[in-house]
CSV table of C-alpha atoms in Angstrom, one decimal:
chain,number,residue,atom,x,y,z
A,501,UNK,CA,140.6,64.6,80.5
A,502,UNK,CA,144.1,64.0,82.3
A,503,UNK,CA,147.5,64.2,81.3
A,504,UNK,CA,148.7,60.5,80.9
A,505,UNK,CA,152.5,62.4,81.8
A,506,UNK,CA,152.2,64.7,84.1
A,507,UNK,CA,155.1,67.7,83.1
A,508,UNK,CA,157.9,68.1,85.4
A,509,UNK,CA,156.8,71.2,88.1
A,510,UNK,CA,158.8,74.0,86.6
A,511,UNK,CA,161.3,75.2,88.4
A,512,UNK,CA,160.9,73.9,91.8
A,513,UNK,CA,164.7,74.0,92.3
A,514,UNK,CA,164.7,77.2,91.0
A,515,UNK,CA,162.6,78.3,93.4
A,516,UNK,CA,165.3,77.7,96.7
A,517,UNK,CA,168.4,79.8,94.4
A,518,UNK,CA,166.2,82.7,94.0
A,519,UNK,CA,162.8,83.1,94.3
A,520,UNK,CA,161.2,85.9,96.3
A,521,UNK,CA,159.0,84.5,99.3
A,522,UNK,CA,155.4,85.0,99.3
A,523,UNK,CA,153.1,86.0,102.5
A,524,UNK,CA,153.2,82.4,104.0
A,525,UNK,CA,154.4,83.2,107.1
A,526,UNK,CA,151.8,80.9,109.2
A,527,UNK,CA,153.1,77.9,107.0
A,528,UNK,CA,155.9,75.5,108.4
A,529,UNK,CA,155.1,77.1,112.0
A,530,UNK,CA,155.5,75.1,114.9
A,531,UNK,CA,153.2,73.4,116.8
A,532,UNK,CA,151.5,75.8,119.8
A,533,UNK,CA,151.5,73.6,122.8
A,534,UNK,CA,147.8,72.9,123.6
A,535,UNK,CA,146.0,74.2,126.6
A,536,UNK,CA,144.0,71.9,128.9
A,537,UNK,CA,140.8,73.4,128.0
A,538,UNK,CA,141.6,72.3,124.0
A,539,UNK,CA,143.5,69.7,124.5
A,540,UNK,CA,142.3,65.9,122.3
A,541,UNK,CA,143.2,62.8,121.5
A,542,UNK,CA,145.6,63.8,119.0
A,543,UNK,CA,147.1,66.7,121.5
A,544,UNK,CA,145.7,69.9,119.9
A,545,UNK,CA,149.0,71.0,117.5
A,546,UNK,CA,148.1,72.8,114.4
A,547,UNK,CA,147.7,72.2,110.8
A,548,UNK,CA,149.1,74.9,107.8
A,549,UNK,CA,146.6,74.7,105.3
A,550,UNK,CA,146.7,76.8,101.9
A,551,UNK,CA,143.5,77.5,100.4
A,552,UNK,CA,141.9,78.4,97.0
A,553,UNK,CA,138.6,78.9,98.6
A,554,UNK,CA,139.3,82.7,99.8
A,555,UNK,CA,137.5,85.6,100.8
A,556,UNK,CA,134.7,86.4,98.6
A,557,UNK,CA,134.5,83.1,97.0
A,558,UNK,CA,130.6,81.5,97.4
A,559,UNK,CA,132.4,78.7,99.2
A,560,UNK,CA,134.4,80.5,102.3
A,561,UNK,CA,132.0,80.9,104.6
A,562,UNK,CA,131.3,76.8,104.3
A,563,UNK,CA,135.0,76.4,104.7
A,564,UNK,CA,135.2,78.4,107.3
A,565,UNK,CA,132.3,76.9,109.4
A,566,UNK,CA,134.0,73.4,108.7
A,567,UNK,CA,137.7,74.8,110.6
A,568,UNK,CA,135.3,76.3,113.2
A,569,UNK,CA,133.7,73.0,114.4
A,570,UNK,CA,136.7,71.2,113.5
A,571,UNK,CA,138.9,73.6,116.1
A,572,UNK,CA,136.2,73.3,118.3
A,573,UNK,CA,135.9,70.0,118.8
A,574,UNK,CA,139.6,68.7,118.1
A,575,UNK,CA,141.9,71.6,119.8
A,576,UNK,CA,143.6,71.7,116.5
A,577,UNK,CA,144.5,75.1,115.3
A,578,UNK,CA,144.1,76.1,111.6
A,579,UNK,CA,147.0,78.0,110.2
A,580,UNK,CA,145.2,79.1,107.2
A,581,UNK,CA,147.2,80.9,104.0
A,582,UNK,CA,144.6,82.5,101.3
A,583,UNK,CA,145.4,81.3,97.8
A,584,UNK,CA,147.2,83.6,95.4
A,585,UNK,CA,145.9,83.7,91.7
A,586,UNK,CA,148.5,82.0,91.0
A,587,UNK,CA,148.4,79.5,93.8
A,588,UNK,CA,150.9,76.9,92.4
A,589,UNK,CA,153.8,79.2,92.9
A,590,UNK,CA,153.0,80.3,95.5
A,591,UNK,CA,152.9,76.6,97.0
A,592,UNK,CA,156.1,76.3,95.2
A,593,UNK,CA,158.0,79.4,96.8
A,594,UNK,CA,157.0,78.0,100.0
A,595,UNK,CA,158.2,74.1,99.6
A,596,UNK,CA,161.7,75.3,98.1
A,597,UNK,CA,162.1,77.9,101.2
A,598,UNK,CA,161.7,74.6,103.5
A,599,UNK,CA,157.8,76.7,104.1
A,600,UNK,CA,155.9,74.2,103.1
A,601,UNK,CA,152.0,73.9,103.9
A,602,UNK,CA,150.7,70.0,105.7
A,603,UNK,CA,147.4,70.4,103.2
A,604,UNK,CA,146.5,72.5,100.2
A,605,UNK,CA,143.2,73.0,99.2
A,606,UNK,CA,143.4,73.5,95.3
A,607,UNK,CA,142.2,72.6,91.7
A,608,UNK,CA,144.3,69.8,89.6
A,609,UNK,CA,145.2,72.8,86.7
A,610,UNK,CA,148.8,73.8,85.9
A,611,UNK,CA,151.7,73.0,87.7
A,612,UNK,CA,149.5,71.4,90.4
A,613,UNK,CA,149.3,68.4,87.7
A,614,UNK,CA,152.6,67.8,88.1
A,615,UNK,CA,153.1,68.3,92.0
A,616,UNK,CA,152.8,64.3,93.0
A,617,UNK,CA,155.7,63.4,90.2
A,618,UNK,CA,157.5,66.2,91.5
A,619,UNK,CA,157.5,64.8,95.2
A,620,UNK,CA,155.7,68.3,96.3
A,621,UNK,CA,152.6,65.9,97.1
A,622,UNK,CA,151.9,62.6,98.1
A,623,UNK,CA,149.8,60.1,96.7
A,624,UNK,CA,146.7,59.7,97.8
A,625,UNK,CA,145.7,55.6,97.3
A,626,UNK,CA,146.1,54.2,100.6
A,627,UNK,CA,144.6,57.4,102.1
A,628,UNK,CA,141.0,57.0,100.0
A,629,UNK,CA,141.0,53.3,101.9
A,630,UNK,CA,141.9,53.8,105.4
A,631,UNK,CA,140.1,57.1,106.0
A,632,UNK,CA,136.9,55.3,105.1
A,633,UNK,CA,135.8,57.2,101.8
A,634,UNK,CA,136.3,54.2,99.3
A,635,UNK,CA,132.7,53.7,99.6
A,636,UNK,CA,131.7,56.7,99.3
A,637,UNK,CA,133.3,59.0,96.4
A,638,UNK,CA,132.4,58.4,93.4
A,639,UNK,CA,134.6,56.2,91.2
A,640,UNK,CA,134.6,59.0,88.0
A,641,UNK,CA,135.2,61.5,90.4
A,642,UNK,CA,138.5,59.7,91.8
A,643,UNK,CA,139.5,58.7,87.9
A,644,UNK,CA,139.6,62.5,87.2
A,645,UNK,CA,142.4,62.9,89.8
A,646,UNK,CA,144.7,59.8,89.0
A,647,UNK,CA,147.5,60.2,86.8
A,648,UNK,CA,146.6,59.6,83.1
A,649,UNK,CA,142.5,59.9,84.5
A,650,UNK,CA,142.7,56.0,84.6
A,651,UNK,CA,141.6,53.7,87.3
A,652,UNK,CA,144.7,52.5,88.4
A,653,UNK,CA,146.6,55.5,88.0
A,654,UNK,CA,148.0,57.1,90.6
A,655,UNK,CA,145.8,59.0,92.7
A,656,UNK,CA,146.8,62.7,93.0
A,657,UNK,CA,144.4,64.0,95.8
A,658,UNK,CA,141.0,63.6,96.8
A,659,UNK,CA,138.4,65.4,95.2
A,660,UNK,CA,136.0,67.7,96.2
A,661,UNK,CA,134.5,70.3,93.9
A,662,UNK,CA,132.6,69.3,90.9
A,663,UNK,CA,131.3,71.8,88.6
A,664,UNK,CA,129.3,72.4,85.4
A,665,UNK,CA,130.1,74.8,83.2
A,666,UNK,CA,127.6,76.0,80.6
A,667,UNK,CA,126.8,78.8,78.6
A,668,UNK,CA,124.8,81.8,80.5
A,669,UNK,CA,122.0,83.4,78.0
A,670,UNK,CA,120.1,86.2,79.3
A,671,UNK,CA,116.7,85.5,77.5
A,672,UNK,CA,115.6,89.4,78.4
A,673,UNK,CA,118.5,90.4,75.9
A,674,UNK,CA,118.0,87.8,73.3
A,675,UNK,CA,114.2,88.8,73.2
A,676,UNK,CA,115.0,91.9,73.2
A,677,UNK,CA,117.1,92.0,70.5
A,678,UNK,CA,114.6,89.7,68.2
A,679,UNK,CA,116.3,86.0,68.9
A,680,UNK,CA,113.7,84.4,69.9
A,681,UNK,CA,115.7,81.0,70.2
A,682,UNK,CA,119.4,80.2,72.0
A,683,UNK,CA,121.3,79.4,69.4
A,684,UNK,CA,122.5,76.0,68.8
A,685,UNK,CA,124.5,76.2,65.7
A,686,UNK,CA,127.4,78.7,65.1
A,687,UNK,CA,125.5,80.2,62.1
A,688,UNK,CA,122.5,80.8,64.6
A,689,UNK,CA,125.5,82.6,67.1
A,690,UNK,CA,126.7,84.4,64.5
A,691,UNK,CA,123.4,85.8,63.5
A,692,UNK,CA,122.0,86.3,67.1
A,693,UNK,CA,125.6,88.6,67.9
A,694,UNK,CA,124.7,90.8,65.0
A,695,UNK,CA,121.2,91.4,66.0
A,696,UNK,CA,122.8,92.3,69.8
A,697,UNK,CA,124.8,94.8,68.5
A,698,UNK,CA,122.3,95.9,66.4
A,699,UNK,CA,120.3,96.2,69.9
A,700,UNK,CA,123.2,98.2,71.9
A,701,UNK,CA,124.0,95.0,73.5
A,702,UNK,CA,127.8,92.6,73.6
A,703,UNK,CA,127.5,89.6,72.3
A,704,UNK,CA,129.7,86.8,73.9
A,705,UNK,CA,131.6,88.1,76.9
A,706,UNK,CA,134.8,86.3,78.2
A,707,UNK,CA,138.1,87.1,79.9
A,708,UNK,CA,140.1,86.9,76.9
A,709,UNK,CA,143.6,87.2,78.4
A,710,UNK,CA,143.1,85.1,81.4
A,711,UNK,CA,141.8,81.4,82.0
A,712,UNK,CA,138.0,81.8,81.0
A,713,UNK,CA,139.2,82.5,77.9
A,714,UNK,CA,141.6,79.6,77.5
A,715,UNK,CA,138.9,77.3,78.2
A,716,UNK,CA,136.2,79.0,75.8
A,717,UNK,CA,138.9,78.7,73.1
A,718,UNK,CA,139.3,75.3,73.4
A,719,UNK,CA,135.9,74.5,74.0
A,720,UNK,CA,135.7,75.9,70.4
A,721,UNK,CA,138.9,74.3,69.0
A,722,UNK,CA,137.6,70.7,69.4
A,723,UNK,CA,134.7,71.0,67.5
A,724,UNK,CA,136.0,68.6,64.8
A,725,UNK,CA,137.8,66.6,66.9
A,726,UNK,CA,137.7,63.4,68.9
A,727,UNK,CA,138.1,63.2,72.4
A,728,UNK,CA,141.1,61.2,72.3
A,729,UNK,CA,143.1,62.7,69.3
A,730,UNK,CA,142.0,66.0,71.3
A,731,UNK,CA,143.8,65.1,74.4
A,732,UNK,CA,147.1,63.7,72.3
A,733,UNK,CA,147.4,67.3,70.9
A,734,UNK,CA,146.8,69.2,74.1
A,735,UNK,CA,149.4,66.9,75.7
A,736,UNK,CA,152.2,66.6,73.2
A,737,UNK,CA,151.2,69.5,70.4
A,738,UNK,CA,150.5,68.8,66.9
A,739,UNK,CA,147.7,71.9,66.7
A,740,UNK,CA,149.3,72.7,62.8
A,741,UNK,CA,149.4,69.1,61.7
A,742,UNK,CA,146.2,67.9,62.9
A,743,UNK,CA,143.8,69.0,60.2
A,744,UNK,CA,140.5,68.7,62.4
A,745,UNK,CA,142.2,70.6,65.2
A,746,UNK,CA,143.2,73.4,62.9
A,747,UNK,CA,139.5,73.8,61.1
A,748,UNK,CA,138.4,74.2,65.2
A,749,UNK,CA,140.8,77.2,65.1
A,750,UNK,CA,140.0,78.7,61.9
A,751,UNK,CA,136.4,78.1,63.3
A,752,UNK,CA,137.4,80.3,66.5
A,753,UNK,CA,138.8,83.0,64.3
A,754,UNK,CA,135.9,83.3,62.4
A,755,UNK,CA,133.7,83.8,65.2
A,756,UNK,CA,135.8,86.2,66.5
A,757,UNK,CA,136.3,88.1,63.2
A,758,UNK,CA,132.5,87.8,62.7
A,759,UNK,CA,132.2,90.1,65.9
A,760,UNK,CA,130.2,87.3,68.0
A,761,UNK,CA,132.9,88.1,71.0
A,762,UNK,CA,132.5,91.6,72.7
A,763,UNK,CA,134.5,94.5,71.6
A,764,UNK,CA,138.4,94.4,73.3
A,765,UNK,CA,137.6,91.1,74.2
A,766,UNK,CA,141.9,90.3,73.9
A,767,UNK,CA,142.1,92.3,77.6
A,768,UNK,CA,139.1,91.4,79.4
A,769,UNK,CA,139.5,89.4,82.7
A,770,UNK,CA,137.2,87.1,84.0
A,771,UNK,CA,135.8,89.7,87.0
A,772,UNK,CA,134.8,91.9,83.6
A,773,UNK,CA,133.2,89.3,82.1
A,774,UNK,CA,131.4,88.8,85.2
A,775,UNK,CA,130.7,92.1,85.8
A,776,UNK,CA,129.6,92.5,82.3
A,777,UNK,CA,127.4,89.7,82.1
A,778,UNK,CA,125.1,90.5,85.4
A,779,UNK,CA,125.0,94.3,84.5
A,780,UNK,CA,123.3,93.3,81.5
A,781,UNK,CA,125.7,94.5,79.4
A,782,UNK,CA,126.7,91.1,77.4
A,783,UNK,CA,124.1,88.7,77.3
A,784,UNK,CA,126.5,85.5,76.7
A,785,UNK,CA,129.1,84.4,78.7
A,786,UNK,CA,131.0,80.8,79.6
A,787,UNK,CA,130.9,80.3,83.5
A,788,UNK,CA,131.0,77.5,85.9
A,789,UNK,CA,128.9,76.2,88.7
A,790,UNK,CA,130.6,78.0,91.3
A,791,UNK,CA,129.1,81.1,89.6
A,792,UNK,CA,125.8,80.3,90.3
A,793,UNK,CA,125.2,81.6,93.9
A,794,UNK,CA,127.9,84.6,93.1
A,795,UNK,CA,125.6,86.0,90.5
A,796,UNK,CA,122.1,85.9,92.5
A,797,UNK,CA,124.6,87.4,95.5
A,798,UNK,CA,125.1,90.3,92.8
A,799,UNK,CA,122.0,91.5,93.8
A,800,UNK,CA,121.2,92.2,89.8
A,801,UNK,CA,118.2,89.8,89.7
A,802,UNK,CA,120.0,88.0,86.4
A,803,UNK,CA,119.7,84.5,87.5
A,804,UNK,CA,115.8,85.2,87.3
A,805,UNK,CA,116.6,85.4,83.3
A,806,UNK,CA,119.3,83.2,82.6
A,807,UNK,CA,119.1,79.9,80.8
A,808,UNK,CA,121.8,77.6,80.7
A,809,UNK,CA,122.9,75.5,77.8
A,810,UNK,CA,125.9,75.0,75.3
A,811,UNK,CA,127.9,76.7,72.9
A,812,UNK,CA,126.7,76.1,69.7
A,813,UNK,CA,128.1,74.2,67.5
A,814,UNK,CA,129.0,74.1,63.7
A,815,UNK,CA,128.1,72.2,60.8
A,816,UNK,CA,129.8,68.6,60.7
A,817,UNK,CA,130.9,69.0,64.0
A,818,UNK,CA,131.9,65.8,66.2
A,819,UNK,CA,129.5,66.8,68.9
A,820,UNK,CA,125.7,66.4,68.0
A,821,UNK,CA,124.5,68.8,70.7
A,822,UNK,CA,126.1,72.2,72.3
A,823,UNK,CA,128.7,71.6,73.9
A,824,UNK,CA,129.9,72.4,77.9
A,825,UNK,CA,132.3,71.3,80.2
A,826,UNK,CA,131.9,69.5,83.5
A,827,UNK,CA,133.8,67.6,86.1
A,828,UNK,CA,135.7,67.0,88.9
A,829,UNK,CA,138.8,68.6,88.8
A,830,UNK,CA,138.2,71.6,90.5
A,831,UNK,CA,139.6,72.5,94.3
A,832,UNK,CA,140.3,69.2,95.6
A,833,UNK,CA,142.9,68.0,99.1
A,834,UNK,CA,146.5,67.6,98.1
A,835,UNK,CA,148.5,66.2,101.0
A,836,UNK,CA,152.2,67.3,100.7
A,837,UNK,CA,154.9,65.3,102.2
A,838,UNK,CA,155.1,67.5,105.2
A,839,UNK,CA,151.4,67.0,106.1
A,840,UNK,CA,152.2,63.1,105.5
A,841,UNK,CA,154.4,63.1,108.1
A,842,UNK,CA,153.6,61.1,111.1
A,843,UNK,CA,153.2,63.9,113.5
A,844,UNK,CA,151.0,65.6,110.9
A,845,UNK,CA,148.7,62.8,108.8
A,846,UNK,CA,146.4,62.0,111.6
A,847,UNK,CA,145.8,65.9,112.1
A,848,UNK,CA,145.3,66.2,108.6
A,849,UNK,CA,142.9,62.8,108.3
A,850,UNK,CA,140.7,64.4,110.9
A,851,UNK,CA,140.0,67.9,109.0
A,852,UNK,CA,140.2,66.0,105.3
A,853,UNK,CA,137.3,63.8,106.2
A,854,UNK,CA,134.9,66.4,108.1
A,855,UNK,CA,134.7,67.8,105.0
A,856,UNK,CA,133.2,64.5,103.3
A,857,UNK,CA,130.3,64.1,106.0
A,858,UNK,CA,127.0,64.4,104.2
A,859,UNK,CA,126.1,67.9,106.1
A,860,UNK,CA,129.3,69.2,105.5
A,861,UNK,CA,128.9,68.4,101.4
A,862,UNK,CA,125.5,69.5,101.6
A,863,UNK,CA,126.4,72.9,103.0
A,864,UNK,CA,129.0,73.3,100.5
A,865,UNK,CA,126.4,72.0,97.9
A,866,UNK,CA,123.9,74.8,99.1
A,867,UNK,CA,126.7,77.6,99.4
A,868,UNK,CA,128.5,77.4,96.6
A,869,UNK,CA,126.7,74.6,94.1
A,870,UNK,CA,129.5,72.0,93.9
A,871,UNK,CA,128.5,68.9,92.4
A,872,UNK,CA,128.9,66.2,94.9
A,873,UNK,CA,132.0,64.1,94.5
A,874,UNK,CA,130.4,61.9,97.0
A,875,UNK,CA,127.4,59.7,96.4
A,876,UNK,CA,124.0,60.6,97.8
A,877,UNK,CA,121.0,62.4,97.7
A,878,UNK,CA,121.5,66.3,98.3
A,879,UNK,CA,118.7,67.5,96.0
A,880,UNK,CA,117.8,68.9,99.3
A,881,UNK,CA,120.3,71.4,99.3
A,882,UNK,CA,120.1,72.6,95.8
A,883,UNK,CA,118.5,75.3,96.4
A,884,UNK,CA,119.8,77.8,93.6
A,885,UNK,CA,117.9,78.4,90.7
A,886,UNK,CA,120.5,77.5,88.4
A,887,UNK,CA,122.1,74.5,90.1
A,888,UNK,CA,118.8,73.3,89.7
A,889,UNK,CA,118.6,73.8,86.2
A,890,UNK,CA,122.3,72.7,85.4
A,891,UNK,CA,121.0,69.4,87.0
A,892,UNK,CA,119.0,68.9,83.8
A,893,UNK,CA,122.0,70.3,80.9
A,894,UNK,CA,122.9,66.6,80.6
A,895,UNK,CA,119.8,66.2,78.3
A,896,UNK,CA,120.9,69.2,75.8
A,897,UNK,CA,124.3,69.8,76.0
A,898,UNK,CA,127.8,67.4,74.7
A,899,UNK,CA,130.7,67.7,77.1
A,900,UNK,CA,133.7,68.5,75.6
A,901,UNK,CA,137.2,67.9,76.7
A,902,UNK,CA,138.6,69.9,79.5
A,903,UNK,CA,142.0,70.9,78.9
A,904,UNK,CA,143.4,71.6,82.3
A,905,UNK,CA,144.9,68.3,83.1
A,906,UNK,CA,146.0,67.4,79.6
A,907,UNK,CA,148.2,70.7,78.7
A,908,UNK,CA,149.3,70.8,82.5
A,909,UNK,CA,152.0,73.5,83.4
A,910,UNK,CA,152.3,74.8,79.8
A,911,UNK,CA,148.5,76.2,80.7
A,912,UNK,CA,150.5,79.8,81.3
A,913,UNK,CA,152.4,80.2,78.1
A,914,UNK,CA,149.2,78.8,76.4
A,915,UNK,CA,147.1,81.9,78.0
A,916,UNK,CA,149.7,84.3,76.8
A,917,UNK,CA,149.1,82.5,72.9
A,918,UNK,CA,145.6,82.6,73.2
A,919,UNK,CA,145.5,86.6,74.1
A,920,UNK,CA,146.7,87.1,70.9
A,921,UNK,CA,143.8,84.7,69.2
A,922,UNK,CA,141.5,86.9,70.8
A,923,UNK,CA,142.9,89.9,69.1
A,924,UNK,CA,143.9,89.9,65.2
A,925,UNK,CA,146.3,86.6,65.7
A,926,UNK,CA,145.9,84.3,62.2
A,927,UNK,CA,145.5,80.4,62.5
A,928,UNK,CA,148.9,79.3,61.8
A,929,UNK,CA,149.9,81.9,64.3
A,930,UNK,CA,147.9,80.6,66.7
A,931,UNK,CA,148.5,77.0,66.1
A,932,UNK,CA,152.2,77.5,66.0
A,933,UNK,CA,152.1,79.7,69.2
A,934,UNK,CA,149.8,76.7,70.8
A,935,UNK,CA,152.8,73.9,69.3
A,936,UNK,CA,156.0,75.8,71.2
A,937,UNK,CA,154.2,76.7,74.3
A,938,UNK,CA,153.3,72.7,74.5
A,939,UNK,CA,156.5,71.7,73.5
A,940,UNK,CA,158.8,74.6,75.5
């Protein structure tokens, strides 16, 4: 589920002419001159690190009891940035204005894709070997971070965060309403979201003009596609010409004109359809793994009645089973050529790899339900409800194509298309929108 040509990041030149710098002031600092109390091996110093794990998120307080110890014990200062939304321009701004971060910590979405043939990044090969985590990560967890997702390709960064990401069905709603069954086919859907209204309750919640809708769309789209014809047409475009592609999108429009999404779904965010979903408002929605401690922490009690599974699917579709995503792309260590530096690496080798000790992924595992990019045994950790139960979604669910990777930095003009799916667009609108946003 990777690009096999990473685009071009846009605009990086761009970036030094004109473009407006964000708050990274502790990036690019100097290094404080380390007291004798903190002083190490390495000479205390600092490291700028950019982060997508930020305040709020299930897994800052793990991150943040990693820089503790690892401040503690090495004299090296963290000079941490919190992630924008849009975290790949940010990083961008601050490279071009000579600000670069030594380490972000960050999915492989977007421009990020592009960052290691754009010389933002280095790669991260030789790294994997002499830090001592061959042996340890998981060889389909590395593959989902070279270039072109292929052993031998080019390795991008080191992952870190796996994730599921199923369907959420509150069963207290379903019931409720009279579906007495999840649905597995789209005709079951479509009859279950009638029967919800019916009941005063949404249907299908998702943020239909942000990235949760982008990937529930596509999730959809492939339905009567292959994998790899799929990925082709997410990477190069082709939406109008590939017939089974198209019948995915004429499927997507007639669940939406069918009323299975909630009402105004075209400007819901992803923090509505969160909010939505553990009020007990909607009683279906399309989340990830890192959800799953965030919505017991809601204090709502909904992960008590929540079963996970897949969305279902339609008649002749190329998937047997519902269908979710999973994998390893999400936040990961990309080194940049600053933190590759030789004043800089050995910092940087010493935080990268606390994170990889088995306590340390454990933690991280119990905090904020990552799935393990390392191999062994953290069933001891698991302790939320629903990580537990996604540990069995292998048995009922298909998993579809992500497209992150594969559509790369066209992901934002591809959002903006999609908005317009999720309202009254047609499917050659849609399609053609999808084709020049690829393409542009």
């Amino acid at each position: 589920m990777h690009r096999t040509t990473p685009r071009a990041v846009r605009g990086v030149a761009a970036f030094a002419a004109g473009a407006l710098v964000l708050s990274l002031a502790a990036c690019g600092s100097d290094d404080p001159a380390p007291g004798p109390a903190t002083a190490s091996a390495t000479g205390g110093g600092s490291i700028d690190v950019v982060t997508r794990f930020t305040a709020g998120n299930s897994a800052a307080q793990a991150q943040k009891r990693v820089f503790d110890a690892f401040t503690a014990e090495t004299g090296i200062k963290i000079n941490l940035t919190e992630g924008l939304e849009a975290i790949d321009d940010q990083v961008e701004t601050a490279v071009a204005a000579g600000k670069s971060p030594d380490l972000v910590i960050v999915n492989l979405f977007d421009k990020t894709v592009g960052w290691l043939g754009a010389g933002v990044t280095v790669p991260a090969d030789q790294y994997v070997k002499d830090w001592g985590l061959a042996d340890k990560m998981k060889p389909e967890a590395l593959d989902e971070w070279r270039v072109g997702g292929v052993a031998g390709g080019q390795l991008q960064g080191l992952p870190f965060s796996g994730f599921s990401w199923p369907l959420w069905y509150n069963t207290d709603l379903l019931t409720k309403a009279g579906v007495t069954e999840v649905p597995k086919s789209t005709d079951e859907l479509i009859a279950a979201a009638k029967k919800l209204r019916e009941a005063g309750v949404g249907p299908v919640t998702v943020g239909g003009n942000d990235w949760t809708g982008q990937k529930l769309f596509y999730q959809i789209a492939q339905s009567f596609t292959d994998a790899a014809t799929m990925q082709k047409v997410m990477r190069e475009g082709g939406y109008c010409t590939t017939p089974s592609v198209l019948n995915g999108i004429k499927l997507f429009t007639d669940l939406r004109d069918a009323k299975v999404f909630v009402d105004n779904v075209a400007g819901l965010s992803a923090d509505d359809m969160y909010a939505s979903f553990y009020s007990g408002k909607a009683a279906i929605m399309s989340a990830g793994s890192w959800a799953y401690t965030e919505s017991k922490a809601s204090g709502t009690g909904i992960e008590t009645h929540t079963t996970l599974g897949g969305f279902p699917v339609p008649s002749g579709s190329v998937y047997p089973k519902p269908t979710a995503y999973q994998g390893f792309t999400g936040v990961g260590f990309m080194i940049t050529k600053q933190g590759a530096a030789p004043d800089k690496i050995d910092k940087v080798r010493q935080l990268v790899t606390k994170f990889y000790d088995q306590p340390t992924v454990g933690d991280f595992v119990k905090d904020a339900s990552i799935l393990p990019p390392v191999t062994g045994d953290f069933a001891s950790y698991a302790t939320d409800p629903l990580l537990k139960a996604s540990l069995g979604l292998d048995a009922n669910v298909d998993y579809a194509v992500l497209p992150d990777v594969w559509i790369g930095s066209a992901s934002d003009p591809i959002t903006q298309v999609l908005t317009g799916a999720y309202g009254e667009a047609s499917p050659q609108e849609i399609c053609e929108g999808l084709d020049t946003a690829t393409k542009g």
